[in-house]
Structure formats: structure tokens, C-alpha cells
Amino acid sequence: MSAQIIRAKDRFHHRTDWLSTYWHFSFDHYYDPGNVGFGPLRVFNDDTVQPGTGFPPHSHADMEIVSWVLSGTLEHRDSQGHRGTIGAGEVQVMSAGTGITHAEHNPSASEPVHFLQIWIRPRRRGATPRWAQKRFSPAERAGRLLPIVAGDDRAPLAIDQDATLAVAALAAGQTVTHATAPDRRAYLFVIDGSLLVNGDLLATGDQARISGVAQLELASTAPSELILIDLP
């Protein structure tokens, strides 16, 4: 197995008066030619936005953009007429396709919103933009890897890529496994807690970029929340 483990303290951190974010890959003014993606995974941002603030309208094209709200509330508006709020446990998928302009805002007057923003390159360019969201309860991911987004019918939310995003909430001592293929990749992020990943210990904020493995064993050593992305 080849696994590149990046500790929480080694992530690139950017802070303004309204945003605190950890960029796992090159993004905006942070550029590292050796860290521009992992397969089709292009962006993985761990964002916390202060109350009453947010990202102003901006445009994307030909990118599958997934947002998973961990705490607080996120408000979405876009040029396709979509508007909605996404709360803790909800996932939003926006397929930018031929082009879409959107804004993300924290509508709360007092509570920050903490969410993961994930960009994946699509299989084909020039698709029709679309938007969807769905809530996943803590019970649904308790003790198991729950597929939430996929390029096929393995998950209720769809992206145009041969990739699957799964989340899990593990009690201390629980173990889950994930079968993959030696020619595929897996990207794992520990949102909270600690776990052994095929024997390597990862804690809150740590990530692992894994290739050349037929099966992953994830054994929690404390109550843990994680996201796992299976990629070509």
C-alpha cells in the first residue's frame, strides 16, 4: 500500500475576518505544483464562515462541487434560480457544467457554519448545470460507511465522475472495511476522533491519500467522524 499521510498541523491555513479555512490542495493564492489534486479530486476545503458573512457571487464551469455541512447553516443561491438552506448533516451537490454563478452565505446572526467543500473534475465537459441536496441523519452513518454521493446508483446524490463519497460515525472500538481495487485511489479525512487506517493512526484533521490497496480497514480508537472518497 502507498499512503501519504498529511497531519492536521501541516495543512495550509488561511484566515480572514470572516473565514477560517484549511486548503488540502492548491487553491486561490496558495499554489504548490506538487499538490494540485489527487486523481480527479481537485479541491478539499475545510471552511468555517462567521455569522452574517459568506462567499459573494462567483462562477464555475465543468466541476462537480459537493458541500457537506458539519455544523450551522449555509444558504445557497445561484443563477439557475436555485435557493435553499443546508443544515448540519445535509449535503449539497452542484454540477457546474457549462457555467453557473452562485453565492454561499451564513444566514445566522450568531452561529458560525462549518462545512467541507469538495471539487471533483467531471467525466465530460459542457453538461447542463444542476443542483440537489439531501439530509443524512447521524443514525444512517452510525457504525457504517454510508455512500452519500456517487457517479452511479450507489448513492442518492449524483456526480458525473466514477467516484463515491461515503461518511461514517464510529463508536470507540468499531471497525469498518472498504473494498477497492489496486488501480484506484482512496482519500480519507478524519473530521473528528481518531482511528487506525490499515494500522496507521490518524486523528482529527489528518488526511490519507491511498493507492494500490485492495481493502481498507478503519478501526476507531475513539468516537470518530470521517469521510472517504473512492476515486479512479
PDB file of C-alpha atoms in Angstrom:
ATOM      1  CA  MET A   1       0.000   0.000   0.000  1.00  0.00           C
ATOM      2  CA  SER A   2       1.090   3.528  -0.761  1.00  0.00           C
ATOM      3  CA  ALA A   3      -0.284   6.044   1.740  1.00  0.00           C
ATOM      4  CA  GLN A   4       0.668   9.687   2.059  1.00  0.00           C
ATOM      5  CA  ILE A   5      -0.464  10.859   5.490  1.00  0.00           C
ATOM      6  CA  ILE A   6      -0.752  14.613   5.993  1.00  0.00           C
ATOM      7  CA  ARG A   7      -1.244  15.763   9.564  1.00  0.00           C
ATOM      8  CA  ALA A   8      -3.702  18.477  10.553  1.00  0.00           C
ATOM      9  CA  LYS A   9      -0.922  20.899  11.501  1.00  0.00           C
ATOM     10  CA  ASP A  10       0.638  20.601   8.037  1.00  0.00           C
ATOM     11  CA  ARG A  11      -2.438  21.736   6.103  1.00  0.00           C
ATOM     12  CA  PHE A  12      -2.395  25.193   4.531  1.00  0.00           C
ATOM     13  CA  HIS A  13      -4.439  27.538   6.739  1.00  0.00           C
ATOM     14  CA  HIS A  14      -5.960  30.789   5.511  1.00  0.00           C
ATOM     15  CA  ARG A  15      -7.792  33.213   7.810  1.00  0.00           C
ATOM     16  CA  THR A  16      -9.651  36.470   7.214  1.00  0.00           C
ATOM     17  CA  ASP A  17     -12.077  38.410   9.399  1.00  0.00           C
ATOM     18  CA  TRP A  18     -14.959  36.211   8.160  1.00  0.00           C
ATOM     19  CA  LEU A  19     -13.384  32.924   7.026  1.00  0.00           C
ATOM     20  CA  SER A  20     -11.100  30.306   8.539  1.00  0.00           C
ATOM     21  CA  THR A  21     -10.218  27.590   6.055  1.00  0.00           C
ATOM     22  CA  TYR A  22      -7.815  24.702   5.598  1.00  0.00           C
ATOM     23  CA  TRP A  23      -6.950  24.037   1.956  1.00  0.00           C
ATOM     24  CA  HIS A  24      -5.840  20.448   1.339  1.00  0.00           C
ATOM     25  CA  PHE A  25      -4.787  21.218  -2.253  1.00  0.00           C
ATOM     26  CA  SER A  26      -3.569  24.304  -4.136  1.00  0.00           C
ATOM     27  CA  PHE A  27      -6.367  26.860  -4.118  1.00  0.00           C
ATOM     28  CA  ASP A  28      -6.709  30.596  -4.720  1.00  0.00           C
ATOM     29  CA  HIS A  29      -3.384  32.262  -3.754  1.00  0.00           C
ATOM     30  CA  TYR A  30      -1.926  29.027  -2.291  1.00  0.00           C
ATOM     31  CA  TYR A  31      -0.016  27.225  -5.032  1.00  0.00           C
ATOM     32  CA  ASP A  32       2.160  24.149  -4.705  1.00  0.00           C
ATOM     33  CA  PRO A  33       2.933  22.391  -8.028  1.00  0.00           C
ATOM     34  CA  GLY A  34       3.285  19.125  -6.110  1.00  0.00           C
ATOM     35  CA  ASN A  35      -0.140  19.443  -4.510  1.00  0.00           C
ATOM     36  CA  VAL A  36      -2.732  20.291  -7.164  1.00  0.00           C
ATOM     37  CA  GLY A  37      -5.035  17.284  -6.753  1.00  0.00           C
ATOM     38  CA  PHE A  38      -5.413  13.564  -6.242  1.00  0.00           C
ATOM     39  CA  GLY A  39      -6.771  11.888  -9.348  1.00  0.00           C
ATOM     40  CA  PRO A  40      -9.941  13.812 -10.295  1.00  0.00           C
ATOM     41  CA  LEU A  41     -10.185  15.263  -6.753  1.00  0.00           C
ATOM     42  CA  ARG A  42      -9.167  18.880  -7.237  1.00  0.00           C
ATOM     43  CA  VAL A  43     -10.283  20.748  -4.080  1.00  0.00           C
ATOM     44  CA  PHE A  44     -10.912  19.750  -0.471  1.00  0.00           C
ATOM     45  CA  ASN A  45     -11.516  22.794   1.728  1.00  0.00           C
ATOM     46  CA  ASP A  46     -12.434  22.705   5.420  1.00  0.00           C
ATOM     47  CA  ASP A  47     -14.305  26.021   5.837  1.00  0.00           C
ATOM     48  CA  THR A  48     -15.701  27.895   8.825  1.00  0.00           C
ATOM     49  CA  VAL A  49     -17.674  31.033   7.939  1.00  0.00           C
ATOM     50  CA  GLN A  50     -18.632  33.615  10.547  1.00  0.00           C
ATOM     51  CA  PRO A  51     -22.264  34.709  11.135  1.00  0.00           C
ATOM     52  CA  GLY A  52     -23.793  37.068   8.580  1.00  0.00           C
ATOM     53  CA  THR A  53     -20.960  36.639   6.073  1.00  0.00           C
ATOM     54  CA  GLY A  54     -20.126  34.379   3.149  1.00  0.00           C
ATOM     55  CA  PHE A  55     -18.788  33.921  -0.354  1.00  0.00           C
ATOM     56  CA  PRO A  56     -20.026  36.593  -2.801  1.00  0.00           C
ATOM     57  CA  PRO A  57     -21.372  35.583  -6.231  1.00  0.00           C
ATOM     58  CA  HIS A  58     -18.726  33.811  -8.295  1.00  0.00           C
ATOM     59  CA  SER A  59     -18.741  31.452 -11.269  1.00  0.00           C
ATOM     60  CA  HIS A  60     -17.632  27.902 -12.035  1.00  0.00           C
ATOM     61  CA  ALA A  61     -17.712  25.603 -15.064  1.00  0.00           C
ATOM     62  CA  ASP A  62     -17.049  21.898 -15.601  1.00  0.00           C
ATOM     63  CA  MET A  63     -16.696  20.964 -11.940  1.00  0.00           C
ATOM     64  CA  GLU A  64     -18.698  18.746  -9.576  1.00  0.00           C
ATOM     65  CA  ILE A  65     -18.927  20.636  -6.260  1.00  0.00           C
ATOM     66  CA  VAL A  66     -20.027  18.877  -3.074  1.00  0.00           C
ATOM     67  CA  SER A  67     -20.646  20.661   0.239  1.00  0.00           C
ATOM     68  CA  TRP A  68     -21.316  18.804   3.492  1.00  0.00           C
ATOM     69  CA  VAL A  69     -22.403  20.961   6.431  1.00  0.00           C
ATOM     70  CA  LEU A  70     -20.959  19.765   9.741  1.00  0.00           C
ATOM     71  CA  SER A  71     -22.498  22.444  11.979  1.00  0.00           C
ATOM     72  CA  GLY A  72     -24.512  25.609  11.494  1.00  0.00           C
ATOM     73  CA  THR A  73     -26.474  26.610   8.393  1.00  0.00           C
ATOM     74  CA  LEU A  74     -25.394  27.503   4.861  1.00  0.00           C
ATOM     75  CA  GLU A  75     -27.594  29.448   2.428  1.00  0.00           C
ATOM     76  CA  HIS A  76     -27.217  28.836  -1.316  1.00  0.00           C
ATOM     77  CA  ARG A  77     -28.313  30.978  -4.275  1.00  0.00           C
ATOM     78  CA  ASP A  78     -27.380  30.506  -7.932  1.00  0.00           C
ATOM     79  CA  SER A  79     -28.009  31.785 -11.445  1.00  0.00           C
ATOM     80  CA  GLN A  80     -30.221  28.789 -12.243  1.00  0.00           C
ATOM     81  CA  GLY A  81     -32.810  30.019  -9.756  1.00  0.00           C
ATOM     82  CA  HIS A  82     -31.966  27.547  -7.008  1.00  0.00           C
ATOM     83  CA  ARG A  83     -32.154  28.822  -3.451  1.00  0.00           C
ATOM     84  CA  GLY A  84     -32.083  26.906  -0.200  1.00  0.00           C
ATOM     85  CA  THR A  85     -30.515  26.436   3.195  1.00  0.00           C
ATOM     86  CA  ILE A  86     -28.365  23.468   4.118  1.00  0.00           C
ATOM     87  CA  GLY A  87     -28.157  22.455   7.775  1.00  0.00           C
ATOM     88  CA  ALA A  88     -25.926  20.106   9.745  1.00  0.00           C
ATOM     89  CA  GLY A  89     -25.910  16.650   8.179  1.00  0.00           C
ATOM     90  CA  GLU A  90     -27.099  17.918   4.797  1.00  0.00           C
ATOM     91  CA  VAL A  91     -25.154  17.543   1.564  1.00  0.00           C
ATOM     92  CA  GLN A  92     -25.372  19.822  -1.457  1.00  0.00           C
ATOM     93  CA  VAL A  93     -24.226  18.835  -4.951  1.00  0.00           C
ATOM     94  CA  MET A  94     -23.767  21.450  -7.659  1.00  0.00           C
ATOM     95  CA  SER A  95     -22.732  20.355 -11.129  1.00  0.00           C
ATOM     96  CA  ALA A  96     -21.326  23.498 -12.741  1.00  0.00           C
ATOM     97  CA  GLY A  97     -21.351  22.147 -16.304  1.00  0.00           C
ATOM     98  CA  THR A  98     -21.492  24.887 -18.951  1.00  0.00           C
ATOM     99  CA  GLY A  99     -21.346  27.520 -16.220  1.00  0.00           C
ATOM    100  CA  ILE A 100     -23.111  28.616 -13.068  1.00  0.00           C
ATOM    101  CA  THR A 101     -22.809  31.625 -10.771  1.00  0.00           C
ATOM    102  CA  HIS A 102     -23.553  31.084  -7.096  1.00  0.00           C
ATOM    103  CA  ALA A 103     -23.161  32.575  -3.630  1.00  0.00           C
ATOM    104  CA  GLU A 104     -22.885  30.800  -0.274  1.00  0.00           C
ATOM    105  CA  HIS A 105     -23.821  32.718   2.877  1.00  0.00           C
ATOM    106  CA  ASN A 106     -24.142  32.086   6.600  1.00  0.00           C
ATOM    107  CA  PRO A 107     -27.629  33.437   7.439  1.00  0.00           C
ATOM    108  CA  SER A 108     -27.216  33.064  11.213  1.00  0.00           C
ATOM    109  CA  ALA A 109     -26.752  36.128  13.382  1.00  0.00           C
ATOM    110  CA  SER A 110     -24.765  34.226  15.991  1.00  0.00           C
ATOM    111  CA  GLU A 111     -23.552  30.769  14.894  1.00  0.00           C
ATOM    112  CA  PRO A 112     -20.635  30.017  12.537  1.00  0.00           C
ATOM    113  CA  VAL A 113     -21.164  27.447   9.795  1.00  0.00           C
ATOM    114  CA  HIS A 114     -18.567  24.689   9.401  1.00  0.00           C
ATOM    115  CA  PHE A 115     -18.600  22.702   6.172  1.00  0.00           C
ATOM    116  CA  LEU A 116     -16.439  20.697   3.793  1.00  0.00           C
ATOM    117  CA  GLN A 117     -16.218  21.886   0.183  1.00  0.00           C
ATOM    118  CA  ILE A 118     -15.081  19.235  -2.298  1.00  0.00           C
ATOM    119  CA  TRP A 119     -14.480  19.718  -6.032  1.00  0.00           C
ATOM    120  CA  ILE A 120     -14.167  16.779  -8.432  1.00  0.00           C
ATOM    121  CA  ARG A 121     -13.435  17.037 -12.150  1.00  0.00           C
ATOM    122  CA  PRO A 122     -16.278  15.570 -14.268  1.00  0.00           C
ATOM    123  CA  ARG A 123     -16.025  12.831 -16.868  1.00  0.00           C
ATOM    124  CA  ARG A 124     -17.411  15.099 -19.591  1.00  0.00           C
ATOM    125  CA  ARG A 125     -17.381  18.816 -20.208  1.00  0.00           C
ATOM    126  CA  GLY A 126     -20.266  21.063 -21.176  1.00  0.00           C
ATOM    127  CA  ALA A 127     -23.075  19.332 -19.274  1.00  0.00           C
ATOM    128  CA  THR A 128     -26.243  21.124 -18.170  1.00  0.00           C
ATOM    129  CA  PRO A 129     -25.777  22.674 -14.708  1.00  0.00           C
ATOM    130  CA  ARG A 130     -27.808  21.112 -11.887  1.00  0.00           C
ATOM    131  CA  TRP A 131     -28.216  21.347  -8.123  1.00  0.00           C
ATOM    132  CA  ALA A 132     -29.525  18.980  -5.435  1.00  0.00           C
ATOM    133  CA  GLN A 133     -29.360  18.481  -1.691  1.00  0.00           C
ATOM    134  CA  LYS A 134     -30.249  15.803   0.849  1.00  0.00           C
ATOM    135  CA  ARG A 135     -30.058  15.353   4.603  1.00  0.00           C
ATOM    136  CA  PHE A 136     -28.401  12.274   6.122  1.00  0.00           C
ATOM    137  CA  SER A 137     -29.152  11.522   9.758  1.00  0.00           C
ATOM    138  CA  PRO A 138     -26.480  10.501  12.287  1.00  0.00           C
ATOM    139  CA  ALA A 139     -28.231   7.134  12.636  1.00  0.00           C
ATOM    140  CA  GLU A 140     -27.764   6.412   8.912  1.00  0.00           C
ATOM    141  CA  ARG A 141     -23.970   6.627   9.145  1.00  0.00           C
ATOM    142  CA  ALA A 142     -23.571   5.141  12.633  1.00  0.00           C
ATOM    143  CA  GLY A 143     -21.221   2.162  12.549  1.00  0.00           C
ATOM    144  CA  ARG A 144     -21.029   2.002   8.753  1.00  0.00           C
ATOM    145  CA  LEU A 145     -19.694   3.697   5.659  1.00  0.00           C
ATOM    146  CA  LEU A 146     -22.721   5.405   4.124  1.00  0.00           C
ATOM    147  CA  PRO A 147     -22.444   6.350   0.421  1.00  0.00           C
ATOM    148  CA  ILE A 148     -23.872   9.852   0.005  1.00  0.00           C
ATOM    149  CA  VAL A 149     -22.635  10.898  -3.463  1.00  0.00           C
ATOM    150  CA  ALA A 150     -21.629   8.708  -6.397  1.00  0.00           C
ATOM    151  CA  GLY A 151     -21.304   8.514 -10.144  1.00  0.00           C
ATOM    152  CA  ASP A 152     -23.789   5.629 -10.254  1.00  0.00           C
ATOM    153  CA  ASP A 153     -26.798   4.375  -8.276  1.00  0.00           C
ATOM    154  CA  ARG A 154     -24.793   3.518  -5.138  1.00  0.00           C
ATOM    155  CA  ALA A 155     -25.765   6.841  -3.542  1.00  0.00           C
ATOM    156  CA  PRO A 156     -28.808   9.143  -3.648  1.00  0.00           C
ATOM    157  CA  LEU A 157     -26.866  12.202  -4.867  1.00  0.00           C
ATOM    158  CA  ALA A 158     -25.145  12.056  -8.264  1.00  0.00           C
ATOM    159  CA  ILE A 159     -21.967  13.455  -9.781  1.00  0.00           C
ATOM    160  CA  ASP A 160     -20.546  12.986 -13.265  1.00  0.00           C
ATOM    161  CA  GLN A 161     -17.462  11.012 -12.226  1.00  0.00           C
ATOM    162  CA  ASP A 162     -16.597   7.424 -11.323  1.00  0.00           C
ATOM    163  CA  ALA A 163     -16.179   8.352  -7.657  1.00  0.00           C
ATOM    164  CA  THR A 164     -18.047   7.625  -4.431  1.00  0.00           C
ATOM    165  CA  LEU A 165     -18.156   9.757  -1.291  1.00  0.00           C
ATOM    166  CA  ALA A 166     -19.027   7.907   1.924  1.00  0.00           C
ATOM    167  CA  VAL A 167     -19.267   9.094   5.522  1.00  0.00           C
ATOM    168  CA  ALA A 168     -19.174   7.218   8.811  1.00  0.00           C
ATOM    169  CA  ALA A 169     -19.702   7.839  12.520  1.00  0.00           C
ATOM    170  CA  LEU A 170     -17.878   5.187  14.545  1.00  0.00           C
ATOM    171  CA  ALA A 171     -18.030   4.493  18.246  1.00  0.00           C
ATOM    172  CA  ALA A 172     -14.764   3.704  20.000  1.00  0.00           C
ATOM    173  CA  GLY A 173     -13.688   0.174  19.099  1.00  0.00           C
ATOM    174  CA  GLN A 174     -15.797  -0.119  15.939  1.00  0.00           C
ATOM    175  CA  THR A 175     -14.232  -1.261  12.673  1.00  0.00           C
ATOM    176  CA  VAL A 176     -15.467  -0.853   9.091  1.00  0.00           C
ATOM    177  CA  THR A 177     -13.838  -2.019   5.880  1.00  0.00           C
ATOM    178  CA  HIS A 178     -13.834  -0.652   2.352  1.00  0.00           C
ATOM    179  CA  ALA A 179     -13.015  -2.842  -0.634  1.00  0.00           C
ATOM    180  CA  THR A 180     -11.471  -1.039  -3.567  1.00  0.00           C
ATOM    181  CA  ALA A 181      -9.157  -2.049  -6.399  1.00  0.00           C
ATOM    182  CA  PRO A 182      -5.367  -1.786  -6.730  1.00  0.00           C
ATOM    183  CA  ASP A 183      -5.732   0.631  -9.665  1.00  0.00           C
ATOM    184  CA  ARG A 184      -7.960   3.049  -7.723  1.00  0.00           C
ATOM    185  CA  ARG A 185      -7.349   5.692  -5.082  1.00  0.00           C
ATOM    186  CA  ALA A 186      -8.920   6.467  -1.715  1.00  0.00           C
ATOM    187  CA  TYR A 187      -8.888   9.809   0.071  1.00  0.00           C
ATOM    188  CA  LEU A 188      -9.703   9.775   3.768  1.00  0.00           C
ATOM    189  CA  PHE A 189     -10.243  12.722   6.111  1.00  0.00           C
ATOM    190  CA  VAL A 190     -10.800  12.447   9.858  1.00  0.00           C
ATOM    191  CA  ILE A 191     -13.361  15.085  10.800  1.00  0.00           C
ATOM    192  CA  ASP A 192     -13.236  14.224  14.469  1.00  0.00           C
ATOM    193  CA  GLY A 193     -11.771  11.492  16.673  1.00  0.00           C
ATOM    194  CA  SER A 194      -9.018   9.006  15.857  1.00  0.00           C
ATOM    195  CA  LEU A 195      -8.730   5.717  14.001  1.00  0.00           C
ATOM    196  CA  LEU A 196      -6.279   3.199  12.634  1.00  0.00           C
ATOM    197  CA  VAL A 197      -6.228   3.058   8.831  1.00  0.00           C
ATOM    198  CA  ASN A 198      -4.618  -0.265   7.915  1.00  0.00           C
ATOM    199  CA  GLY A 199      -2.542   0.167  11.059  1.00  0.00           C
ATOM    200  CA  ASP A 200      -1.638   3.861  10.659  1.00  0.00           C
ATOM    201  CA  LEU A 201      -3.088   6.138  13.347  1.00  0.00           C
ATOM    202  CA  LEU A 202      -4.930   9.248  12.138  1.00  0.00           C
ATOM    203  CA  ALA A 203      -6.518  11.890  14.367  1.00  0.00           C
ATOM    204  CA  THR A 204      -8.797  14.926  13.945  1.00  0.00           C
ATOM    205  CA  GLY A 205      -7.823  16.943  10.872  1.00  0.00           C
ATOM    206  CA  ASP A 206      -5.483  14.292   9.435  1.00  0.00           C
ATOM    207  CA  GLN A 207      -5.831  13.046   5.865  1.00  0.00           C
ATOM    208  CA  ALA A 208      -4.562   9.999   3.981  1.00  0.00           C
ATOM    209  CA  ARG A 209      -4.057   9.691   0.225  1.00  0.00           C
ATOM    210  CA  ILE A 210      -4.037   5.980  -0.506  1.00  0.00           C
ATOM    211  CA  SER A 211      -3.361   3.937  -3.642  1.00  0.00           C
ATOM    212  CA  GLY A 212      -2.506   0.351  -4.512  1.00  0.00           C
ATOM    213  CA  VAL A 213      -4.641  -1.347  -1.848  1.00  0.00           C
ATOM    214  CA  ALA A 214      -7.422  -3.913  -2.199  1.00  0.00           C
ATOM    215  CA  GLN A 215      -9.057  -3.248   1.165  1.00  0.00           C
ATOM    216  CA  LEU A 216      -9.029  -0.576   3.835  1.00  0.00           C
ATOM    217  CA  GLU A 217      -9.656  -1.378   7.489  1.00  0.00           C
ATOM    218  CA  LEU A 218     -10.781   1.603   9.553  1.00  0.00           C
ATOM    219  CA  ALA A 219     -10.670   0.859  13.285  1.00  0.00           C
ATOM    220  CA  SER A 220     -11.737   3.690  15.595  1.00  0.00           C
ATOM    221  CA  THR A 221      -9.745   4.263  18.776  1.00  0.00           C
ATOM    222  CA  ALA A 222     -12.187   6.979  19.929  1.00  0.00           C
ATOM    223  CA  PRO A 223     -15.624   8.163  18.754  1.00  0.00           C
ATOM    224  CA  SER A 224     -14.918   9.327  15.197  1.00  0.00           C
ATOM    225  CA  GLU A 225     -16.453  11.035  12.176  1.00  0.00           C
ATOM    226  CA  LEU A 226     -14.838  10.572   8.759  1.00  0.00           C
ATOM    227  CA  ILE A 227     -15.286  10.957   5.033  1.00  0.00           C
ATOM    228  CA  LEU A 228     -13.844   8.530   2.485  1.00  0.00           C
ATOM    229  CA  ILE A 229     -13.673   9.241  -1.253  1.00  0.00           C
ATOM    230  CA  ASP A 230     -13.089   6.346  -3.662  1.00  0.00           C
ATOM    231  CA  LEU A 231     -11.537   7.650  -6.897  1.00  0.00           C
ATOM    232  CA  PRO A 232     -10.163   6.408 -10.219  1.00  0.00           C
TER     233      PRO A 232
END
